[in-house]
PDB file of C-alpha atoms in Angstrom:
ATOM      1  CA  MET F   1      18.853  14.670  16.179  1.00  0.00           C
ATOM      2  CA  GLY F   2      21.182  11.732  16.961  1.00  0.00           C
ATOM      3  CA  ARG F   3      22.046   8.927  14.573  1.00  0.00           C
ATOM      4  CA  ALA F   4      19.852   6.417  16.373  1.00  0.00           C
ATOM      5  CA  GLN F   5      16.883   8.806  16.374  1.00  0.00           C
ATOM      6  CA  GLU F   6      17.441   9.638  12.702  1.00  0.00           C
ATOM      7  CA  ALA F   7      17.556   5.947  11.818  1.00  0.00           C
ATOM      8  CA  GLY F   8      14.374   5.385  13.804  1.00  0.00           C
ATOM      9  CA  TRP F   9      12.532   8.204  12.036  1.00  0.00           C
ATOM     10  CA  LEU F  10      13.576   6.992   8.605  1.00  0.00           C
ATOM     11  CA  ALA F  11      12.895   3.345   9.283  1.00  0.00           C
ATOM     12  CA  GLY F  12       9.569   4.213  10.878  1.00  0.00           C
ATOM     13  CA  LEU F  13       8.486   6.067   7.765  1.00  0.00           C
ATOM     14  CA  VAL F  14       9.417   3.379   5.295  1.00  0.00           C
ATOM     15  CA  LEU F  15       8.193   0.499   7.424  1.00  0.00           C
ATOM     16  CA  GLY F  16       4.940   2.206   8.323  1.00  0.00           C
ATOM     17  CA  ALA F  17       4.286   2.888   4.660  1.00  0.00           C
ATOM     18  CA  GLY F  18       5.165  -0.735   3.943  1.00  0.00           C
ATOM     19  CA  ALA F  19       2.368  -1.887   6.200  1.00  0.00           C
ATOM     20  CA  CYS F  20      -0.158  -0.163   3.925  1.00  0.00           C
ATOM     21  CA  TYR F  21       1.524  -0.990   0.601  1.00  0.00           C
ATOM     22  CA  CYS F  22      -0.834  -3.817  -0.315  1.00  0.00           C
ATOM     23  CA  VAL F  23      -3.810  -1.528   0.339  1.00  0.00           C
ATOM     24  CA  TYR F  24      -2.221   1.012  -1.999  1.00  0.00           C
ATOM     25  CA  ARG F  25      -1.889  -1.555  -4.782  1.00  0.00           C
ATOM     26  CA  LEU F  26      -5.520  -2.609  -4.473  1.00  0.00           C
ATOM     27  CA  ALA F  27      -6.951   0.874  -4.146  1.00  0.00           C
ATOM     28  CA  TRP F  28      -4.941   2.767  -6.715  1.00  0.00           C
ATOM     29  CA  GLY F  29      -3.121   0.257  -8.913  1.00  0.00           C
ATOM     30  CA  LYS F  30       0.096   1.214 -10.571  1.00  0.00           C
ATOM     31  CA  GLU F  31       0.764   4.921 -10.470  1.00  0.00           C
ATOM     32  CA  LYS F  32       1.303   6.676 -13.796  1.00  0.00           C
ATOM     33  CA  SER F  33       4.910   7.659 -14.332  1.00  0.00           C
ATOM     34  CA  ARG F  34       5.570  11.364 -14.323  1.00  0.00           C
ATOM     35  CA  LYS F  35       8.335  13.354 -15.938  1.00  0.00           C
ATOM     36  CA  THR F  36       9.760  15.689 -13.325  1.00  0.00           C
ATOM     37  CA  ALA F  37      12.120  18.442 -14.446  1.00  0.00           C
ATOM     38  CA  ALA F  38      15.188  18.470 -12.121  1.00  0.00           C
ATOM     39  CA  ALA F  39      14.849  22.470 -11.793  1.00  0.00           C
ATOM     40  CA  GLY F  40      11.147  22.254 -10.980  1.00  0.00           C
ATOM     41  CA  GLY F  41       9.787  22.997 -14.419  1.00  0.00           C
ATOM     42  CA  SER F  42       6.846  20.618 -13.943  1.00  0.00           C
ATOM     43  CA  ARG F  43       5.582  22.917 -11.184  1.00  0.00           C
ATOM     44  CA  GLY F  44       6.053  26.057 -13.261  1.00  0.00           C
ATOM     45  CA  CYS F  45       8.717  27.371 -10.891  1.00  0.00           C
ATOM     46  CA  PRO F  46      10.906  30.191 -12.205  1.00  0.00           C
ATOM     47  CA  ALA F  47      14.504  29.049 -12.617  1.00  0.00           C
ATOM     48  CA  GLY F  48      16.637  29.877  -9.624  1.00  0.00           C
ATOM     49  CA  PRO F  49      20.129  31.401  -9.580  1.00  0.00           C
ATOM     50  CA  GLY F  50      22.920  29.280 -10.993  1.00  0.00           C
ATOM     51  CA  GLN F  51      20.607  27.155 -13.129  1.00  0.00           C
ATOM     52  CA  THR F  52      21.950  28.211 -16.527  1.00  0.00           C
ATOM     53  CA  LEU F  53      25.510  28.140 -17.851  1.00  0.00           C
ATOM     54  CA  LEU F  54      25.364  31.815 -18.886  1.00  0.00           C
ATOM     55  CA  GLN F  55      24.136  32.848 -15.477  1.00  0.00           C
ATOM     56  CA  ARG F  56      26.856  30.877 -13.690  1.00  0.00           C
ATOM     57  CA  ALA F  57      29.580  32.240 -15.942  1.00  0.00           C
ATOM     58  CA  SER F  58      28.534  35.903 -16.034  1.00  0.00           C
ATOM     59  CA  GLY F  59      26.752  36.371 -12.735  1.00  0.00           C
ATOM     60  CA  LEU F  60      24.073  38.312 -14.627  1.00  0.00           C
ATOM     61  CA  PRO F  61      20.392  37.863 -13.689  1.00  0.00           C
ATOM     62  CA  VAL F  62      19.551  36.162 -16.992  1.00  0.00           C
ATOM     63  CA  VAL F  63      16.513  34.480 -15.447  1.00  0.00           C
ATOM     64  CA  ALA F  64      14.710  36.016 -12.525  1.00  0.00           C
ATOM     65  CA  SER F  65      14.939  33.926  -9.371  1.00  0.00           C
ATOM     66  CA  PRO F  66      11.737  33.228  -7.468  1.00  0.00           C
ATOM     67  CA  SER F  67      10.932  35.730  -4.770  1.00  0.00           C
ATOM     68  CA  PRO F  68      10.759  34.389  -1.223  1.00  0.00           C
ATOM     69  CA  PRO F  69       7.171  33.979  -0.097  1.00  0.00           C
ATOM     70  CA  ALA F  70       5.773  36.735   2.020  1.00  0.00           C
ATOM     71  CA  GLU F  71       5.919  36.292   5.786  1.00  0.00           C
ATOM     72  CA  ASP F  72       2.136  35.899   5.606  1.00  0.00           C
ATOM     73  CA  ASP F  73       2.586  32.683   3.593  1.00  0.00           C
ATOM     74  CA  PHE F  74       4.506  31.170   6.496  1.00  0.00           C
ATOM     75  CA  ALA F  75       2.148  32.476   9.155  1.00  0.00           C
ATOM     76  CA  LYS F  76      -1.125  31.673   7.352  1.00  0.00           C
ATOM     77  CA  SER F  77      -3.156  28.904   8.968  1.00  0.00           C
ATOM     78  CA  SER F  78      -2.060  25.585   7.458  1.00  0.00           C
ATOM     79  CA  SER F  79      -5.670  24.498   7.040  1.00  0.00           C
ATOM     80  CA  ILE F  80      -6.500  27.323   4.631  1.00  0.00           C
ATOM     81  CA  LEU F  81      -3.372  27.377   2.474  1.00  0.00           C
ATOM     82  CA  GLU F  82      -4.229  27.540  -1.209  1.00  0.00           C
ATOM     83  CA  ALA F  83      -2.440  25.704  -4.024  1.00  0.00           C
ATOM     84  CA  GLN F  84      -0.546  28.875  -4.978  1.00  0.00           C
ATOM     85  CA  HIS F  85       0.928  29.165  -1.474  1.00  0.00           C
ATOM     86  CA  LEU F  86       1.970  25.510  -1.395  1.00  0.00           C
ATOM     87  CA  LYS F  87       3.498  25.838  -4.856  1.00  0.00           C
ATOM     88  CA  LYS F  88       5.467  28.890  -3.726  1.00  0.00           C
ATOM     89  CA  LEU F  89       6.819  27.041  -0.696  1.00  0.00           C
ATOM     90  CA  ILE F  90       7.832  23.981  -2.740  1.00  0.00           C
ATOM     91  CA  CYS F  91       9.579  26.160  -5.339  1.00  0.00           C
ATOM     92  CA  LEU F  92      11.370  27.962  -2.531  1.00  0.00           C
ATOM     93  CA  LEU F  93      12.725  24.704  -1.116  1.00  0.00           C
ATOM     94  CA  GLU F  94      14.299  23.957  -4.491  1.00  0.00           C
ATOM     95  CA  SER F  95      15.792  27.398  -4.994  1.00  0.00           C
ATOM     96  CA  THR F  96      17.322  28.271  -1.622  1.00  0.00           C
ATOM     97  CA  GLU F  97      19.840  26.732   0.752  1.00  0.00           C
ATOM     98  CA  ASP F  98      19.147  29.253   3.500  1.00  0.00           C
ATOM     99  CA  PRO F  99      18.566  27.022   6.556  1.00  0.00           C
ATOM    100  CA  LEU F 100      16.115  29.389   8.261  1.00  0.00           C
ATOM    101  CA  ILE F 101      13.938  29.755   5.188  1.00  0.00           C
ATOM    102  CA  ARG F 102      14.074  26.011   4.500  1.00  0.00           C
ATOM    103  CA  GLU F 103      13.104  25.233   8.073  1.00  0.00           C
ATOM    104  CA  LYS F 104      10.148  27.644   8.010  1.00  0.00           C
ATOM    105  CA  ALA F 105       8.931  26.318   4.661  1.00  0.00           C
ATOM    106  CA  LEU F 106       9.152  22.700   5.845  1.00  0.00           C
ATOM    107  CA  ILE F 107       7.294  23.459   9.075  1.00  0.00           C
ATOM    108  CA  THR F 108       4.486  25.120   7.133  1.00  0.00           C
ATOM    109  CA  LEU F 109       4.344  22.302   4.573  1.00  0.00           C
ATOM    110  CA  GLY F 110       4.426  19.698   7.341  1.00  0.00           C
ATOM    111  CA  ASN F 111       1.540  21.334   9.191  1.00  0.00           C
ATOM    112  CA  SER F 112      -0.484  21.748   6.017  1.00  0.00           C
ATOM    113  CA  ALA F 113       0.118  18.075   5.145  1.00  0.00           C
ATOM    114  CA  ALA F 114      -2.047  17.131   8.138  1.00  0.00           C
ATOM    115  CA  PHE F 115      -5.068  17.988   5.949  1.00  0.00           C
ATOM    116  CA  SER F 116      -6.033  15.545   3.191  1.00  0.00           C
ATOM    117  CA  ILE F 117      -6.843  18.226   0.618  1.00  0.00           C
ATOM    118  CA  ASN F 118      -3.332  19.669   1.012  1.00  0.00           C
ATOM    119  CA  GLN F 119      -1.792  16.191   0.759  1.00  0.00           C
ATOM    120  CA  ASP F 120      -3.266  15.853  -2.720  1.00  0.00           C
ATOM    121  CA  ILE F 121      -2.067  19.303  -3.781  1.00  0.00           C
ATOM    122  CA  ILE F 122       1.475  18.670  -2.532  1.00  0.00           C
ATOM    123  CA  HIS F 123       1.492  15.318  -4.330  1.00  0.00           C
ATOM    124  CA  ASN F 124       0.384  16.888  -7.617  1.00  0.00           C
ATOM    125  CA  LEU F 125       3.099  19.549  -7.302  1.00  0.00           C
ATOM    126  CA  ASP F 126       5.773  16.811  -6.909  1.00  0.00           C
ATOM    127  CA  GLY F 127       6.343  18.037  -3.382  1.00  0.00           C
ATOM    128  CA  LEU F 128       7.239  14.526  -2.207  1.00  0.00           C
ATOM    129  CA  LEU F 129      10.259  14.469  -4.493  1.00  0.00           C
ATOM    130  CA  VAL F 130      11.380  17.913  -3.382  1.00  0.00           C
ATOM    131  CA  ILE F 131      10.993  17.165   0.331  1.00  0.00           C
ATOM    132  CA  GLY F 132      12.667  13.781  -0.152  1.00  0.00           C
ATOM    133  CA  ASN F 133      15.678  15.476  -1.698  1.00  0.00           C
ATOM    134  CA  ILE F 134      15.890  17.772   1.345  1.00  0.00           C
ATOM    135  CA  LEU F 135      16.813  14.688   3.401  1.00  0.00           C
ATOM    136  CA  LYS F 136      20.299  15.080   1.920  1.00  0.00           C
ATOM    137  CA  ASP F 137      20.695  18.391   3.781  1.00  0.00           C
ATOM    138  CA  PRO F 138      23.400  17.960   6.465  1.00  0.00           C
ATOM    139  CA  ASN F 139      21.507  20.208   8.899  1.00  0.00           C
ATOM    140  CA  PRO F 140      19.791  17.878  11.433  1.00  0.00           C
ATOM    141  CA  LYS F 141      17.010  20.397  12.157  1.00  0.00           C
ATOM    142  CA  ILE F 142      16.102  20.595   8.479  1.00  0.00           C
ATOM    143  CA  LYS F 143      16.213  16.801   8.159  1.00  0.00           C
ATOM    144  CA  GLU F 144      13.874  16.487  11.112  1.00  0.00           C
ATOM    145  CA  LYS F 145      11.385  18.987   9.656  1.00  0.00           C
ATOM    146  CA  ALA F 146      11.506  17.176   6.297  1.00  0.00           C
ATOM    147  CA  LEU F 147      10.812  13.859   8.052  1.00  0.00           C
ATOM    148  CA  ASN F 148       7.890  15.409   9.932  1.00  0.00           C
ATOM    149  CA  ALA F 149       6.423  16.594   6.628  1.00  0.00           C
ATOM    150  CA  LEU F 150       6.894  13.169   5.010  1.00  0.00           C
ATOM    151  CA  ASN F 151       5.340  11.510   8.036  1.00  0.00           C
ATOM    152  CA  ASN F 152       2.137  13.537   7.602  1.00  0.00           C
ATOM    153  CA  LEU F 153       2.147  13.029   3.850  1.00  0.00           C
ATOM    154  CA  SER F 154       2.424   9.258   4.346  1.00  0.00           C
ATOM    155  CA  MET F 155      -1.123   9.247   5.721  1.00  0.00           C
ATOM    156  CA  ASN F 156      -2.267   9.619   2.107  1.00  0.00           C
ATOM    157  CA  ILE F 157      -2.413   6.212   0.378  1.00  0.00           C
ATOM    158  CA  GLN F 158      -1.487   7.752  -2.970  1.00  0.00           C
ATOM    159  CA  ASN F 159       1.735   9.095  -1.445  1.00  0.00           C
ATOM    160  CA  GLN F 160       2.899   5.903   0.219  1.00  0.00           C
ATOM    161  CA  ARG F 161       4.669   4.336  -2.757  1.00  0.00           C
ATOM    162  CA  GLU F 162       6.650   7.475  -3.525  1.00  0.00           C
ATOM    163  CA  ILE F 163       7.579   8.030   0.164  1.00  0.00           C
ATOM    164  CA  LYS F 164       8.819   4.429   0.451  1.00  0.00           C
ATOM    165  CA  ILE F 165      11.027   4.906  -2.503  1.00  0.00           C
ATOM    166  CA  GLN F 166      12.410   8.225  -1.171  1.00  0.00           C
ATOM    167  CA  THR F 167      13.133   6.923   2.325  1.00  0.00           C
ATOM    168  CA  LEU F 168      14.502   3.616   1.056  1.00  0.00           C
ATOM    169  CA  LYS F 169      17.214   5.564  -0.740  1.00  0.00           C
ATOM    170  CA  VAL F 170      18.272   7.141   2.535  1.00  0.00           C
ATOM    171  CA  LEU F 171      17.969   3.864   4.461  1.00  0.00           C
ATOM    172  CA  LEU F 172      20.234   2.208   1.905  1.00  0.00           C
ATOM    173  CA  ASN F 173      22.861   4.877   2.500  1.00  0.00           C
ATOM    174  CA  LEU F 174      22.580   4.357   6.244  1.00  0.00           C
ATOM    175  CA  SER F 175      22.792   0.566   5.933  1.00  0.00           C
ATOM    176  CA  ALA F 176      26.035   0.896   3.973  1.00  0.00           C
ATOM    177  CA  ASN F 177      27.605   2.300   7.152  1.00  0.00           C
ATOM    178  CA  PRO F 178      28.388  -0.595   9.574  1.00  0.00           C
ATOM    179  CA  ALA F 179      28.210   1.831  12.510  1.00  0.00           C
ATOM    180  CA  MET F 180      24.476   2.301  11.876  1.00  0.00           C
ATOM    181  CA  THR F 181      23.606  -1.405  11.823  1.00  0.00           C
ATOM    182  CA  SER F 182      22.664  -1.766  15.491  1.00  0.00           C
ATOM    183  CA  GLU F 183      20.409   1.307  15.382  1.00  0.00           C
ATOM    184  CA  LEU F 184      18.613   0.107  12.260  1.00  0.00           C
ATOM    185  CA  LEU F 185      18.138  -3.448  13.550  1.00  0.00           C
ATOM    186  CA  SER F 186      16.799  -2.136  16.868  1.00  0.00           C
ATOM    187  CA  VAL F 187      13.921  -0.234  15.258  1.00  0.00           C
ATOM    188  CA  GLN F 188      10.476  -1.617  16.100  1.00  0.00           C
ATOM    189  CA  VAL F 189       8.688  -2.653  12.891  1.00  0.00           C
ATOM    190  CA  PRO F 190       5.206  -3.921  11.969  1.00  0.00           C
ATOM    191  CA  SER F 191       5.024  -7.619  11.162  1.00  0.00           C
ATOM    192  CA  SER F 192       3.406  -6.683   7.834  1.00  0.00           C
ATOM    193  CA  LEU F 193       6.823  -5.488   6.659  1.00  0.00           C
ATOM    194  CA  ILE F 194       7.443  -9.065   5.593  1.00  0.00           C
ATOM    195  CA  SER F 195       4.905  -8.533   2.790  1.00  0.00           C
ATOM    196  CA  LEU F 196       7.542  -6.467   0.964  1.00  0.00           C
ATOM    197  CA  PHE F 197       9.481  -9.695   0.329  1.00  0.00           C
ATOM    198  CA  GLU F 198       6.903 -10.965  -2.161  1.00  0.00           C
ATOM    199  CA  GLY F 199       7.110 -11.445  -5.896  1.00  0.00           C
ATOM    200  CA  ASN F 200       4.192  -9.135  -6.703  1.00  0.00           C
ATOM    201  CA  VAL F 201       5.877  -6.099  -5.097  1.00  0.00           C
ATOM    202  CA  GLU F 202       7.002  -3.540  -7.654  1.00  0.00           C
ATOM    203  CA  LYS F 203      10.596  -4.195  -8.715  1.00  0.00           C
ATOM    204  CA  GLU F 204      11.855  -0.700  -7.817  1.00  0.00           C
ATOM    205  CA  ILE F 205      10.762  -1.255  -4.224  1.00  0.00           C
ATOM    206  CA  LEU F 206      11.612  -4.962  -4.018  1.00  0.00           C
ATOM    207  CA  THR F 207      15.198  -4.518  -5.204  1.00  0.00           C
ATOM    208  CA  ARG F 208      15.842  -1.706  -2.713  1.00  0.00           C
ATOM    209  CA  VAL F 209      14.416  -3.771   0.150  1.00  0.00           C
ATOM    210  CA  LEU F 210      16.669  -6.679  -0.860  1.00  0.00           C
ATOM    211  CA  MET F 211      19.708  -4.391  -1.085  1.00  0.00           C
ATOM    212  CA  LEU F 212      18.907  -3.052   2.387  1.00  0.00           C
ATOM    213  CA  PHE F 213      18.730  -6.601   3.752  1.00  0.00           C
ATOM    214  CA  ALA F 214      21.969  -7.551   1.959  1.00  0.00           C
ATOM    215  CA  ASN F 215      23.825  -4.572   3.459  1.00  0.00           C
ATOM    216  CA  LEU F 216      22.580  -5.340   6.962  1.00  0.00           C
ATOM    217  CA  ASN F 217      23.384  -9.026   6.477  1.00  0.00           C
ATOM    218  CA  ASP F 218      26.967  -8.257   5.452  1.00  0.00           C
ATOM    219  CA  ASN F 219      27.433  -5.975   8.455  1.00  0.00           C
ATOM    220  CA  VAL F 220      26.021  -8.554  10.853  1.00  0.00           C
ATOM    221  CA  LYS F 221      28.293 -11.285   9.516  1.00  0.00           C
ATOM    222  CA  GLN F 222      31.353  -9.038   9.805  1.00  0.00           C
ATOM    223  CA  LYS F 223      30.657  -8.448  13.513  1.00  0.00           C
ATOM    224  CA  GLU F 224      28.812 -11.647  14.353  1.00  0.00           C
ATOM    225  CA  ASN F 225      30.235 -11.967  17.878  1.00  0.00           C
ATOM    226  CA  ALA F 226      29.303  -8.389  18.778  1.00  0.00           C
ATOM    227  CA  PHE F 227      25.729  -8.823  17.548  1.00  0.00           C
ATOM    228  CA  ALA F 228      25.380 -12.168  19.348  1.00  0.00           C
ATOM    229  CA  GLN F 229      25.741 -10.284  22.641  1.00  0.00           C
ATOM    230  CA  HIS F 230      23.359  -7.500  21.636  1.00  0.00           C
ATOM    231  CA  GLN F 231      19.825  -7.815  23.002  1.00  0.00           C
ATOM    232  CA  PHE F 232      17.200  -6.990  20.381  1.00  0.00           C
ATOM    233  CA  ASN F 233      13.577  -6.719  21.463  1.00  0.00           C
ATOM    234  CA  ASN F 234      10.733  -8.737  20.010  1.00  0.00           C
ATOM    235  CA  GLY F 235       9.197  -6.769  17.175  1.00  0.00           C
ATOM    236  CA  SER F 236      12.526  -5.267  16.132  1.00  0.00           C
ATOM    237  CA  LEU F 237      13.828  -5.436  12.585  1.00  0.00           C
ATOM    238  CA  PHE F 238      16.466  -7.895  13.828  1.00  0.00           C
ATOM    239  CA  SER F 239      13.739 -10.150  15.214  1.00  0.00           C
ATOM    240  CA  LEU F 240      11.850 -10.058  11.929  1.00  0.00           C
ATOM    241  CA  LEU F 241      14.903 -10.877   9.784  1.00  0.00           C
ATOM    242  CA  TYR F 242      16.853 -13.196  12.082  1.00  0.00           C
ATOM    243  CA  GLY F 243      14.390 -14.338  14.745  1.00  0.00           C
ATOM    244  CA  GLU F 244      12.896 -17.754  15.381  1.00  0.00           C
ATOM    245  CA  SER F 245      10.231 -17.375  12.698  1.00  0.00           C
ATOM    246  CA  THR F 246      11.188 -18.909   9.343  1.00  0.00           C
ATOM    247  CA  GLU F 247       8.780 -16.716   7.358  1.00  0.00           C
ATOM    248  CA  CYS F 248      11.499 -14.354   6.112  1.00  0.00           C
ATOM    249  CA  THR F 249      13.679 -17.237   4.890  1.00  0.00           C
ATOM    250  CA  GLU F 250      10.691 -18.905   3.230  1.00  0.00           C
ATOM    251  CA  LYS F 251       9.845 -15.727   1.325  1.00  0.00           C
ATOM    252  CA  LEU F 252      13.459 -15.336   0.210  1.00  0.00           C
ATOM    253  CA  LEU F 253      13.507 -18.927  -1.040  1.00  0.00           C
ATOM    254  CA  SER F 254      10.345 -18.212  -2.998  1.00  0.00           C
ATOM    255  CA  LEU F 255      11.946 -15.092  -4.518  1.00  0.00           C
ATOM    256  CA  ALA F 256      14.841 -17.271  -5.719  1.00  0.00           C
ATOM    257  CA  TYR F 257      12.446 -18.296  -8.521  1.00  0.00           C
ATOM    258  CA  HIS F 258      11.468 -14.708  -9.394  1.00  0.00           C
ATOM    259  CA  HIS F 259      11.194 -13.960 -13.115  1.00  0.00           C
ATOM    260  CA  ASP F 260      13.599 -11.014 -12.877  1.00  0.00           C
ATOM    261  CA  VAL F 261      17.309 -11.910 -13.040  1.00  0.00           C
ATOM    262  CA  ASP F 262      18.377  -8.921 -10.929  1.00  0.00           C
ATOM    263  CA  VAL F 263      16.008  -9.918  -8.123  1.00  0.00           C
ATOM    264  CA  LYS F 264      17.232 -13.537  -8.215  1.00  0.00           C
ATOM    265  CA  GLU F 265      20.874 -12.435  -8.022  1.00  0.00           C
ATOM    266  CA  LYS F 266      20.201 -10.235  -4.974  1.00  0.00           C
ATOM    267  CA  VAL F 267      18.287 -13.038  -3.254  1.00  0.00           C
ATOM    268  CA  ALA F 268      21.109 -15.512  -3.967  1.00  0.00           C
ATOM    269  CA  LYS F 269      23.637 -13.130  -2.393  1.00  0.00           C
ATOM    270  CA  ILE F 270      21.542 -12.894   0.788  1.00  0.00           C
ATOM    271  CA  LEU F 271      20.924 -16.627   1.046  1.00  0.00           C
ATOM    272  CA  THR F 272      24.614 -17.363   0.576  1.00  0.00           C
ATOM    273  CA  VAL F 273      25.576 -15.574   3.780  1.00  0.00           C
ATOM    274  CA  LEU F 274      22.453 -16.174   5.897  1.00  0.00           C
TER     275      LEU F 274
END
């Protein structure tokens, strides 16, 4: 998967979820915070190899590593997977770096995520966090399968907040690279994305959206002449942020009076170089 396609997938996920964010807030309210153990303890996963100091130092099997799921778990129809199978697949993603096993597990999870009952199970097993972390894998095939899974999971309103947060982290990394700016600004986005620049949006999301805009803004200003010659389509992210409509600027000016100091500082930085 090329850089432009990867940027499009990621931006599509976060921006599509953004279009439904207000619905999420009305329907579910603020999600309860959950404590997630970094080794998967909240899912009851056995500790994998290398997860204790003694095990790393001695090489002894101090804690048994989880067994790979049976081939039947991969082949089983995604519509009839039970919670135990989904749990096994999620634990496996955390405990192995084998690309073939990861790819198979992600394909199965992605297919199962097309069914609403499985979306809820994966959410309750903190599968969104695990799959989101897989986006760091350098293997483009694995990234693509993880994005496919997140795309299906984003159909669940309860998952949308968490998926925006996960993909925003990756989008921020991409926006820090000036070479990715054109690809990101070319992505077609829903006009409802502008609703993320409002004071009632949760701070964790609002600050990341502002940081994304600030990174893109810096990159555009550094290569202003090059971008002036670039043709961006109507409906692109560039059109939304820098087009003829003044709605984006108006929302930023409103955020300049936000109660949170961090938000106000980020808005001031953007407005300074707009």
